[in-house]
mmCIF file of C-alpha atoms in Angstrom:
data_model
loop_
_atom_site.group_PDB
_atom_site.id
_atom_site.type_symbol
_atom_site.label_atom_id
_atom_site.label_comp_id
_atom_site.label_asym_id
_atom_site.label_seq_id
_atom_site.Cartn_x
_atom_site.Cartn_y
_atom_site.Cartn_z
ATOM 1 C CA MET Y 215 11.935 -43.732 -16.272
ATOM 2 C CA ASP Y 216 8.528 -43.249 -15.570
ATOM 3 C CA ARG Y 217 6.320 -40.764 -16.865
ATOM 4 C CA LEU Y 218 6.427 -39.080 -13.037
ATOM 5 C CA GLU Y 219 10.444 -39.496 -12.746
ATOM 6 C CA GLU Y 220 10.387 -37.526 -16.030
ATOM 7 C CA LEU Y 221 8.392 -34.466 -15.080
ATOM 8 C CA ARG Y 222 10.665 -34.315 -12.174
ATOM 9 C CA LYS Y 223 13.786 -33.989 -14.413
ATOM 10 C CA GLN Y 224 12.228 -31.674 -16.650
ATOM 11 C CA ILE Y 225 11.262 -29.709 -13.700
ATOM 12 C CA ASP Y 226 14.802 -29.672 -12.544
ATOM 13 C CA ARG Y 227 16.500 -28.671 -15.802
ATOM 14 C CA ILE Y 228 14.074 -25.316 -15.573
ATOM 15 C CA ASP Y 229 15.114 -24.777 -11.804
ATOM 16 C CA LYS Y 230 18.519 -24.311 -13.444
ATOM 17 C CA GLN Y 231 17.713 -21.858 -16.183
ATOM 18 C CA LEU Y 232 15.572 -19.996 -14.117
ATOM 19 C CA ILE Y 233 19.033 -19.670 -11.664
ATOM 20 C CA GLU Y 234 21.571 -18.749 -14.473
ATOM 21 C CA LEU Y 235 19.063 -16.060 -15.888
ATOM 22 C CA LEU Y 236 18.607 -14.999 -11.963
ATOM 23 C CA SER Y 237 22.267 -14.652 -11.746
ATOM 24 C CA LYS Y 238 22.403 -12.866 -14.972
ATOM 25 C CA ARG Y 239 19.967 -10.174 -14.511
ATOM 26 C CA ALA Y 240 20.897 -9.451 -11.005
ATOM 27 C CA GLN Y 241 24.843 -8.877 -12.552
ATOM 28 C CA LEU Y 242 22.922 -6.174 -15.193
ATOM 29 C CA ALA Y 243 21.196 -4.705 -12.079
ATOM 30 C CA LYS Y 244 24.525 -4.264 -9.791
ATOM 31 C CA GLU Y 245 25.848 -2.759 -13.275
ATOM 32 C CA VAL Y 246 22.786 -0.301 -13.042
ATOM 33 C CA GLY Y 247 23.194 0.765 -9.861
ATOM 34 C CA GLU Y 248 26.664 1.705 -10.623
ATOM 35 C CA VAL Y 249 25.331 3.558 -13.077
ATOM 36 C CA LYS Y 250 23.129 5.251 -11.392
ATOM 37 C CA ARG Y 251 25.581 6.392 -8.483
ATOM 38 C CA GLU Y 252 27.550 8.397 -10.706
ATOM 39 C CA LYS Y 253 24.820 10.116 -12.336
ATOM 40 C CA GLY Y 254 23.093 9.982 -8.694
ATOM 41 C CA LEU Y 255 19.901 8.677 -10.236
ATOM 42 C CA PRO Y 256 17.364 6.910 -8.068
ATOM 43 C CA PHE Y 257 17.844 3.429 -7.336
ATOM 44 C CA TYR Y 258 14.039 3.429 -6.952
ATOM 45 C CA VAL Y 259 11.914 4.660 -9.667
ATOM 46 C CA PRO Y 260 7.734 3.405 -9.164
ATOM 47 C CA GLU Y 261 7.112 4.247 -12.698
ATOM 48 C CA ARG Y 262 9.582 1.911 -14.098
ATOM 49 C CA GLU Y 263 8.620 -1.363 -11.909
ATOM 50 C CA ALA Y 264 5.273 -0.286 -13.002
ATOM 51 C CA LYS Y 265 5.859 -0.489 -16.629
ATOM 52 C CA ILE Y 266 8.232 -3.994 -16.095
ATOM 53 C CA LEU Y 267 4.727 -5.592 -13.810
ATOM 54 C CA ILE Y 268 2.571 -4.024 -16.826
ATOM 55 C CA LYS Y 269 4.643 -5.276 -19.704
ATOM 56 C CA LEU Y 270 5.355 -8.623 -17.712
ATOM 57 C CA GLU Y 271 0.978 -9.562 -17.481
ATOM 58 C CA GLU Y 272 1.309 -8.579 -20.790
ATOM 59 C CA MET Y 273 3.378 -11.346 -22.094
ATOM 60 C CA ASN Y 274 1.541 -13.859 -19.463
ATOM 61 C CA LYS Y 275 -1.644 -13.722 -21.189
ATOM 62 C CA GLN Y 276 0.008 -14.833 -23.939
ATOM 63 C CA TYR Y 277 2.606 -17.365 -22.974
ATOM 64 C CA GLY Y 278 1.620 -17.888 -19.561
ATOM 65 C CA VAL Y 279 -0.501 -20.566 -17.611
ATOM 66 C CA LEU Y 280 -0.234 -18.402 -13.805
ATOM 67 C CA PRO Y 281 -2.704 -16.018 -12.903
ATOM 68 C CA PRO Y 282 -1.469 -12.271 -12.596
ATOM 69 C CA GLN Y 283 -0.997 -11.985 -8.780
ATOM 70 C CA SER Y 284 1.093 -15.085 -8.623
ATOM 71 C CA ILE Y 285 3.460 -12.823 -11.921
ATOM 72 C CA ARG Y 286 3.507 -9.515 -9.946
ATOM 73 C CA ALA Y 287 4.269 -11.216 -6.490
ATOM 74 C CA ILE Y 288 7.536 -13.258 -7.897
ATOM 75 C CA PHE Y 289 8.420 -10.366 -9.698
ATOM 76 C CA ARG Y 290 8.020 -7.770 -7.282
ATOM 77 C CA GLU Y 291 10.697 -10.029 -5.564
ATOM 78 C CA ILE Y 292 12.926 -10.725 -8.153
ATOM 79 C CA ILE Y 293 13.344 -6.927 -8.447
ATOM 80 C CA SER Y 294 13.420 -6.238 -5.012
ATOM 81 C CA ALA Y 295 16.024 -8.773 -4.534
ATOM 82 C CA CYS Y 296 18.001 -6.946 -8.020
ATOM 83 C CA ARG Y 297 17.615 -3.712 -6.508
ATOM 84 C CA ALA Y 298 19.210 -4.299 -3.346
ATOM 85 C CA LEU Y 299 22.365 -5.358 -4.995
ATOM 86 C CA GLU Y 300 22.370 -1.534 -6.604
ATOM 87 C CA GLU Y 301 20.888 -0.018 -2.870
ATOM 88 C CA PRO Y 302 18.569 -1.540 -0.048
ATOM 89 C CA THR Y 303 15.828 0.619 -0.123
ATOM 90 C CA LYS Y 304 14.554 1.971 3.426
ATOM 91 C CA VAL Y 305 10.956 2.220 3.699
ATOM 92 C CA ALA Y 306 9.426 3.887 7.426
ATOM 93 C CA PHE Y 307 5.400 1.870 8.273
ATOM 94 C CA LEU Y 308 3.620 2.646 10.381
ATOM 95 C CA GLY Y 309 4.535 -0.175 12.808
ATOM 96 C CA PRO Y 310 4.983 -2.530 14.405
ATOM 97 C CA PHE Y 311 5.454 -5.693 11.874
ATOM 98 C CA ALA Y 312 2.954 -7.948 11.080
ATOM 99 C CA THR Y 313 0.468 -4.826 11.070
ATOM 100 C CA PHE Y 314 -1.215 -4.620 7.229
ATOM 101 C CA THR Y 315 0.992 -1.183 7.563
ATOM 102 C CA HIS Y 316 3.523 -3.722 7.195
ATOM 103 C CA LEU Y 317 1.996 -6.686 4.727
ATOM 104 C CA ALA Y 318 2.157 -3.258 2.764
ATOM 105 C CA ALA Y 319 5.164 -1.984 2.669
ATOM 106 C CA LEU Y 320 6.186 -5.935 1.964
ATOM 107 C CA LYS Y 321 3.671 -6.013 -0.935
ATOM 108 C CA HIS Y 322 4.998 -3.202 -2.530
ATOM 109 C CA PHE Y 323 8.556 -3.393 -1.838
ATOM 110 C CA GLY Y 324 9.218 -6.717 -1.561
ATOM 111 C CA THR Y 325 11.506 -9.011 1.628
ATOM 112 C CA SER Y 326 14.560 -7.821 0.080
ATOM 113 C CA SER Y 327 13.924 -4.211 1.463
ATOM 114 C CA ASP Y 328 15.313 -2.667 4.918
ATOM 115 C CA LEU Y 329 11.817 -2.160 6.392
ATOM 116 C CA ARG Y 330 11.865 -0.014 9.667
ATOM 117 C CA PRO Y 331 8.445 -0.105 11.537
ATOM 118 C CA MET Y 332 7.619 3.451 12.821
ATOM 119 C CA ALA Y 333 5.463 4.415 15.883
ATOM 120 C CA SER Y 334 2.687 6.677 14.187
ATOM 121 C CA ILE Y 335 2.190 8.369 11.296
ATOM 122 C CA THR Y 336 4.148 11.482 11.813
ATOM 123 C CA ASP Y 337 7.171 9.830 12.331
ATOM 124 C CA VAL Y 338 7.079 8.031 8.892
ATOM 125 C CA PHE Y 339 6.503 11.462 6.997
ATOM 126 C CA GLU Y 340 9.472 12.887 9.139
ATOM 127 C CA GLU Y 341 11.359 9.852 9.030
ATOM 128 C CA VAL Y 342 11.596 10.456 5.114
ATOM 129 C CA GLU Y 343 12.149 13.969 5.464
ATOM 130 C CA LYS Y 344 15.562 13.997 7.252
ATOM 131 C CA GLY Y 345 16.488 11.410 5.229
ATOM 132 C CA ARG Y 346 16.750 8.517 7.707
ATOM 133 C CA ALA Y 347 14.530 6.188 5.012
ATOM 134 C CA ASP Y 348 13.810 6.615 1.129
ATOM 135 C CA TYR Y 349 10.460 6.014 1.801
ATOM 136 C CA GLY Y 350 7.629 5.998 3.564
ATOM 137 C CA VAL Y 351 4.124 3.558 3.497
ATOM 138 C CA VAL Y 352 1.027 4.953 5.234
ATOM 139 C CA PRO Y 353 -2.995 4.002 5.614
ATOM 140 C CA VAL Y 354 -5.050 6.481 3.880
ATOM 141 C CA GLU Y 355 -8.873 4.987 3.435
ATOM 142 C CA ASN Y 356 -10.278 0.915 4.485
ATOM 143 C CA SER Y 357 -13.269 0.592 1.994
ATOM 144 C CA ILE Y 358 -15.489 0.061 4.938
ATOM 145 C CA GLU Y 359 -13.758 2.844 7.282
ATOM 146 C CA GLY Y 360 -13.639 5.553 5.133
ATOM 147 C CA ILE Y 361 -9.882 7.861 5.597
ATOM 148 C CA VAL Y 362 -7.533 8.371 7.250
ATOM 149 C CA ASN Y 363 -8.111 11.590 8.641
ATOM 150 C CA TYR Y 364 -4.402 12.263 10.489
ATOM 151 C CA THR Y 365 -2.947 10.955 6.971
ATOM 152 C CA VAL Y 366 -4.704 13.264 4.707
ATOM 153 C CA ASP Y 367 -3.901 16.501 7.066
ATOM 154 C CA MET Y 368 -0.543 15.341 6.826
ATOM 155 C CA PHE Y 369 0.069 16.315 3.882
ATOM 156 C CA LEU Y 370 -1.146 20.474 4.188
ATOM 157 C CA ASP Y 371 2.526 20.550 6.025
ATOM 158 C CA THR Y 372 4.722 18.381 4.259
ATOM 159 C CA GLU Y 373 6.237 18.905 0.738
ATOM 160 C CA LEU Y 374 6.472 14.993 0.597
ATOM 161 C CA LYS Y 375 5.285 13.438 -2.873
ATOM 162 C CA ILE Y 376 3.154 10.511 -3.212
ATOM 163 C CA CYS Y 377 4.637 8.277 -5.528
ATOM 164 C CA GLY Y 378 2.332 4.813 -5.624
ATOM 165 C CA GLU Y 379 -0.297 3.528 -3.708
ATOM 166 C CA ILE Y 380 -1.035 -0.767 -2.438
ATOM 167 C CA PHE Y 381 -4.271 -1.964 -1.991
ATOM 168 C CA VAL Y 382 -4.488 -4.624 0.534
ATOM 169 C CA PRO Y 383 -7.635 -7.298 1.266
ATOM 170 C CA VAL Y 384 -8.380 -7.066 5.004
ATOM 171 C CA ASN Y 385 -8.943 -10.719 6.124
ATOM 172 C CA LEU Y 386 -9.101 -10.780 9.565
ATOM 173 C CA HIS Y 387 -8.587 -14.477 12.193
ATOM 174 C CA LEU Y 388 -9.356 -15.436 14.996
ATOM 175 C CA LEU Y 389 -5.226 -16.118 16.831
ATOM 176 C CA SER Y 390 -4.665 -17.405 19.862
ATOM 177 C CA GLN Y 391 -2.471 -20.315 22.129
ATOM 178 C CA GLU Y 392 -5.713 -22.431 22.674
ATOM 179 C CA VAL Y 393 -6.891 -24.516 20.308
ATOM 180 C CA SER Y 394 -10.713 -24.332 21.002
ATOM 181 C CA LEU Y 395 -13.624 -20.882 21.190
ATOM 182 C CA LYS Y 396 -14.821 -22.524 24.782
ATOM 183 C CA ASP Y 397 -11.510 -21.193 26.145
ATOM 184 C CA ILE Y 398 -11.408 -17.785 24.991
ATOM 185 C CA LYS Y 399 -12.560 -15.822 28.120
ATOM 186 C CA LYS Y 400 -10.766 -12.074 26.520
ATOM 187 C CA VAL Y 401 -10.267 -10.752 22.954
ATOM 188 C CA TYR Y 402 -7.518 -8.494 21.777
ATOM 189 C CA SER Y 403 -7.289 -6.110 18.717
ATOM 190 C CA HIS Y 404 -7.528 -2.866 17.234
ATOM 191 C CA ARG Y 405 -11.034 -0.828 17.145
ATOM 192 C CA HIS Y 406 -11.218 -0.982 13.176
ATOM 193 C CA ALA Y 407 -11.198 -4.668 13.152
ATOM 194 C CA ILE Y 408 -13.166 -5.182 16.528
ATOM 195 C CA ALA Y 409 -15.988 -3.035 14.274
ATOM 196 C CA GLN Y 410 -15.175 -5.552 11.248
ATOM 197 C CA ALA Y 411 -15.561 -8.618 12.948
ATOM 198 C CA LYS Y 412 -18.041 -7.469 15.236
ATOM 199 C CA LYS Y 413 -21.131 -10.047 13.665
ATOM 200 C CA TRP Y 414 -18.517 -12.964 14.278
ATOM 201 C CA LEU Y 415 -17.801 -11.701 17.672
ATOM 202 C CA THR Y 416 -21.387 -11.106 19.096
ATOM 203 C CA GLU Y 417 -22.296 -14.927 17.957
ATOM 204 C CA ASN Y 418 -19.743 -17.334 18.268
ATOM 205 C CA LEU Y 419 -17.651 -15.735 21.388
ATOM 206 C CA PRO Y 420 -20.984 -13.899 23.457
ATOM 207 C CA HIS Y 421 -19.318 -13.692 27.140
ATOM 208 C CA ALA Y 422 -15.529 -12.833 25.538
ATOM 209 C CA GLU Y 423 -14.422 -9.205 27.184
ATOM 210 C CA ILE Y 424 -13.895 -7.330 23.914
ATOM 211 C CA GLU Y 425 -10.435 -5.333 24.136
ATOM 212 C CA GLU Y 426 -9.187 -2.264 22.106
ATOM 213 C CA VAL Y 427 -5.314 -2.209 21.897
ATOM 214 C CA SER Y 428 -3.423 0.317 19.336
ATOM 215 C CA SER Y 429 -2.489 -2.223 16.517
ATOM 216 C CA THR Y 430 -3.788 -6.083 15.456
ATOM 217 C CA ALA Y 431 -0.362 -6.664 15.780
ATOM 218 C CA LYS Y 432 0.157 -5.853 19.650
ATOM 219 C CA ALA Y 433 -3.069 -7.529 19.580
ATOM 220 C CA ALA Y 434 -1.579 -10.796 18.583
ATOM 221 C CA GLU Y 435 1.279 -10.381 20.705
ATOM 222 C CA LEU Y 436 -0.110 -10.230 24.330
ATOM 223 C CA ALA Y 437 -2.730 -13.009 22.729
ATOM 224 C CA SER Y 438 1.325 -15.326 22.345
ATOM 225 C CA ARG Y 439 1.725 -14.232 26.035
ATOM 226 C CA GLU Y 440 -1.389 -14.456 27.989
ATOM 227 C CA ARG Y 441 -3.683 -17.763 28.619
ATOM 228 C CA GLY Y 442 -7.693 -18.101 27.300
ATOM 229 C CA VAL Y 443 -7.050 -15.348 24.825
ATOM 230 C CA ALA Y 444 -7.773 -14.534 21.462
ATOM 231 C CA ALA Y 445 -6.494 -11.580 19.593
ATOM 232 C CA VAL Y 446 -8.432 -10.476 15.631
ATOM 233 C CA ALA Y 447 -4.980 -10.443 13.268
ATOM 234 C CA SER Y 448 -3.592 -10.830 10.870
ATOM 235 C CA GLU Y 449 -2.276 -13.921 9.207
ATOM 236 C CA ALA Y 450 1.469 -12.526 8.980
ATOM 237 C CA ALA Y 451 0.676 -12.482 12.910
ATOM 238 C CA ALA Y 452 -0.136 -15.708 13.339
ATOM 239 C CA LEU Y 453 3.125 -17.008 11.818
ATOM 240 C CA LEU Y 454 5.136 -14.084 13.949
ATOM 241 C CA TYR Y 455 4.119 -15.068 17.148
ATOM 242 C CA ASP Y 456 3.478 -18.812 16.564
ATOM 243 C CA LEU Y 457 -0.047 -18.600 17.083
ATOM 244 C CA ASN Y 458 -3.133 -20.714 16.015
ATOM 245 C CA ILE Y 459 -5.970 -19.792 13.492
ATOM 246 C CA LEU Y 460 -9.229 -20.803 15.525
ATOM 247 C CA GLU Y 461 -11.235 -19.148 12.893
ATOM 248 C CA LYS Y 462 -10.386 -17.725 9.308
ATOM 249 C CA ASN Y 463 -12.229 -14.612 7.707
ATOM 250 C CA ILE Y 464 -14.174 -13.593 10.462
ATOM 251 C CA GLN Y 465 -14.798 -9.523 9.168
ATOM 252 C CA GLU Y 466 -18.335 -8.599 8.286
ATOM 253 C CA ILE Y 467 -17.621 -8.459 4.540
ATOM 254 C CA SER Y 468 -15.210 -10.250 2.783
ATOM 255 C CA GLN Y 469 -14.286 -8.082 0.106
ATOM 256 C CA ASN Y 470 -12.604 -5.335 2.329
ATOM 257 C CA PHE Y 471 -9.988 -3.576 1.188
ATOM 258 C CA THR Y 472 -7.391 -0.650 3.181
ATOM 259 C CA ARG Y 473 -5.584 1.413 0.307
ATOM 260 C CA PHE Y 474 -2.430 2.612 1.352
ATOM 261 C CA LEU Y 475 0.277 5.428 0.161
ATOM 262 C CA VAL Y 476 3.517 5.743 -0.848
ATOM 263 C CA VAL Y 477 4.987 8.753 0.193
ATOM 264 C CA GLY Y 478 8.978 9.804 -0.613
ATOM 265 C CA MET Y 479 11.045 13.230 -2.089
ATOM 266 C CA LYS Y 480 9.494 13.031 -5.620
ATOM 267 C CA ASP Y 481 6.780 11.325 -7.003
ATOM 268 C CA SER Y 482 7.043 9.520 -11.077
ATOM 269 C CA GLU Y 483 8.225 12.005 -13.345
ATOM 270 C CA SER Y 484 6.657 9.741 -16.754
ATOM 271 C CA PRO Y 485 2.857 8.656 -17.491
ATOM 272 C CA THR Y 486 2.875 4.918 -17.361
ATOM 273 C CA GLY Y 487 -0.894 5.002 -19.202
ATOM 274 C CA ASN Y 488 -2.300 3.955 -16.039
ATOM 275 C CA ASP Y 489 -1.998 6.178 -13.851
ATOM 276 C CA LYS Y 490 -3.326 8.447 -11.181
ATOM 277 C CA THR Y 491 -2.539 12.247 -9.723
ATOM 278 C CA SER Y 492 -3.570 13.457 -6.269
ATOM 279 C CA ILE Y 493 -3.963 17.290 -5.088
ATOM 280 C CA MET Y 494 -5.497 18.891 -2.690
ATOM 281 C CA PHE Y 495 -7.000 22.934 -2.704
ATOM 282 C CA SER Y 496 -9.413 25.313 -0.973
ATOM 283 C CA THR Y 497 -12.041 27.838 -2.483
ATOM 284 C CA ARG Y 498 -12.872 31.047 -1.641
ATOM 285 C CA HIS Y 499 -15.545 31.171 0.548
ATOM 286 C CA VAL Y 500 -18.568 32.328 -1.902
ATOM 287 C CA ALA Y 501 -21.748 30.431 -3.737
ATOM 288 C CA GLY Y 502 -20.625 27.808 -5.727
ATOM 289 C CA ALA Y 503 -17.034 28.154 -5.225
ATOM 290 C CA LEU Y 504 -16.775 24.432 -5.293
ATOM 291 C CA PHE Y 505 -18.449 23.675 -8.604
ATOM 292 C CA HIS Y 506 -16.208 26.358 -10.468
ATOM 293 C CA ALA Y 507 -12.938 24.477 -8.671
ATOM 294 C CA LEU Y 508 -14.653 21.053 -10.586
ATOM 295 C CA LYS Y 509 -16.093 22.954 -13.572
ATOM 296 C CA PRO Y 510 -12.325 22.267 -15.660
ATOM 297 C CA PHE Y 511 -12.228 18.786 -15.145
ATOM 298 C CA ALA Y 512 -15.467 18.028 -16.483
ATOM 299 C CA LEU Y 513 -14.426 20.307 -19.469
ATOM 300 C CA TYR Y 514 -11.123 18.262 -20.011
ATOM 301 C CA ASP Y 515 -13.143 14.808 -19.338
ATOM 302 C CA VAL Y 516 -10.383 14.258 -16.615
ATOM 303 C CA ASN Y 517 -12.694 11.260 -14.615
ATOM 304 C CA LEU Y 518 -12.600 12.066 -10.191
ATOM 305 C CA SER Y 519 -12.334 8.792 -7.961
ATOM 306 C CA LYS Y 520 -12.226 10.565 -4.908
ATOM 307 C CA ILE Y 521 -13.379 13.905 -3.076
ATOM 308 C CA GLU Y 522 -12.961 14.310 0.484
ATOM 309 C CA SER Y 523 -13.540 17.662 2.395
ATOM 310 C CA ARG Y 524 -11.176 18.450 5.528
ATOM 311 C CA PRO Y 525 -11.051 21.590 8.091
ATOM 312 C CA THR Y 526 -8.153 23.444 7.377
ATOM 313 C CA LYS Y 527 -7.718 24.078 11.250
ATOM 314 C CA LYS Y 528 -6.682 27.462 11.174
ATOM 315 C CA ARG Y 529 -10.371 29.500 10.548
ATOM 316 C CA PRO Y 530 -13.572 27.974 11.640
ATOM 317 C CA TRP Y 531 -15.413 26.458 8.719
ATOM 318 C CA GLU Y 532 -12.893 26.547 5.722
ATOM 319 C CA TYR Y 533 -12.350 23.785 4.528
ATOM 320 C CA VAL Y 534 -9.410 22.182 2.013
ATOM 321 C CA PHE Y 535 -10.561 19.149 -0.898
ATOM 322 C CA PHE Y 536 -8.171 15.681 -0.828
ATOM 323 C CA VAL Y 537 -9.152 14.696 -4.762
ATOM 324 C CA ASP Y 538 -7.669 11.123 -6.520
ATOM 325 C CA MET Y 539 -8.345 11.451 -10.356
ATOM 326 C CA ASP Y 540 -7.128 9.107 -13.618
ATOM 327 C CA GLY Y 541 -4.059 10.266 -15.052
ATOM 328 C CA HIS Y 542 -0.524 11.188 -14.632
ATOM 329 C CA ARG Y 543 -0.547 15.690 -14.335
ATOM 330 C CA LEU Y 544 2.202 15.488 -17.311
ATOM 331 C CA GLU Y 545 -0.668 14.253 -19.597
ATOM 332 C CA PRO Y 546 -2.493 17.014 -21.835
ATOM 333 C CA LYS Y 547 -5.910 17.181 -20.452
ATOM 334 C CA LEU Y 548 -4.890 16.635 -16.929
ATOM 335 C CA ARG Y 549 -2.042 19.651 -17.394
ATOM 336 C CA LYS Y 550 -4.280 21.801 -18.481
ATOM 337 C CA ALA Y 551 -7.269 20.986 -16.285
ATOM 338 C CA LEU Y 552 -4.721 21.519 -13.373
ATOM 339 C CA GLU Y 553 -3.639 24.782 -14.798
ATOM 340 C CA GLU Y 554 -7.499 25.944 -14.441
ATOM 341 C CA VAL Y 555 -8.097 24.849 -11.260
ATOM 342 C CA ALA Y 556 -5.459 26.574 -9.942
ATOM 343 C CA GLN Y 557 -6.172 29.910 -11.021
ATOM 344 C CA GLY Y 558 -9.339 29.436 -9.730
ATOM 345 C CA THR Y 559 -8.907 28.691 -6.256
ATOM 346 C CA SER Y 560 -7.489 30.148 -3.079
ATOM 347 C CA PHE Y 561 -4.725 27.078 -3.030
ATOM 348 C CA MET Y 562 -3.881 24.353 -4.580
ATOM 349 C CA LYS Y 563 -1.599 21.954 -4.217
ATOM 350 C CA ILE Y 564 -0.232 18.947 -6.670
ATOM 351 C CA LEU Y 565 0.537 16.131 -4.787
ATOM 352 C CA GLY Y 566 2.167 13.448 -6.649
ATOM 353 C CA SER Y 567 1.310 11.332 -9.610
ATOM 354 C CA TYR Y 568 1.763 7.499 -9.219
ATOM 355 C CA PRO Y 569 0.894 4.320 -10.659
ATOM 356 C CA LYS Y 570 -2.349 3.064 -9.945
ATOM 357 C CA GLY Y 571 -2.474 0.324 -7.265
ATOM 358 C CA PHE Y 572 -4.132 -3.330 -7.798
ATOM 359 C CA LYS Y 573 -6.683 -4.539 -6.217
ATOM 360 C CA GLU Y 574 -5.945 -8.494 -5.918
#
C-alpha cells in the first residue's frame, strides 16, 4: 500500500470516529433540550455558546493546527445543528437573502437555524417583540460609513435587549451574467456599496450607468435578469443568483467591517470574561453635564469603545447618547459605575451586556 492510500485510510477512520462523536453530542443536546423544555429555560444561551468557543480556541492553541476562525466556523455549525434538535431558533433579519445582514445571521446562528428575512429594521424588532421570532439581527455601524441611525433610534422605543454582536467583512465583488467588463453598460447596488466601490467603478467602468437599489442582493437579482448589467454585491449573492464574478474585492478600503447586533428579550445573564455593555442616557441641559455623566467610567477604570449622540426627537437640541463599554453589567466595577451614571443623568437605559464579537 502506498503512502497516499494509507493516509486516506487514516482519514476515513477518523471521519467514522467524528460521526460517532457528533451523534453522541447530538443525542446529549436532545436530552438538554428536554430538560430546558421542562424547566422553561431558553434554548439559545449566548454566554454559554461564547464560553464554548473561547474554551475550544484555548484547546486548539495547545493541540490544533487549524486557525481559530476555522475552529469557530466548524463548531458554530455543530452547535447550530445540535440546537436545532432541541428547538430550531427563529431569527428575523434585515433581508433579503444574500445581504450582509443575512451573512451575519448565518455566521452567528448557523445554517440549521430558521432564518426569516424582513423588509425593514422596524419589522425585525416587531417580529421579536411579538414573539414570532426568538432573535433579530440588524446592522448598527460600518467602519467607513459610521452608525446606522435608525437601529440606534429603535432602542428608545423598545424593551428588547442586545444579546450579541457580529462583525462581517465587507468584501464587494462585481457580478454579472456577462463574462467581460466591456459588455457592462449598467451597474446596480446599494448606495453604501456604490460609495465603497466608487474609485474602482470610475476607473474601470467610466461609461457605465450607476443606479442605486434597496440592497446588494436586489442588485444581484436584477443582474440575473438583465443583459449588459452588473451588480456590486457579495459572493453569497453570486451563488444565490448564479452570476459570474468579474472582479473580486473592488471596495476601496480592504479593512472594512459592518457590525451587527443580535436583539432579543433578554441579554447575557452571566459574564464570559470578554464582554461588552451598551447603554443610552441623556443629560440635563447645563454646562458640564456630559463630563459629569462620563466621570464614573474614568473613576472605575471602565473603557468606553464608542459614544454617539442622537436627537431625542422630542424637543429641539436635546440629545441621547449611545455608549459601548468593555465589561459585563454584573461585574463589580461596571455595576458601580452604571449606578453612579444613573444617579447623575436625567435618563439612563442599559441596552444589554453580551459577548464580544470576533473580527476575522
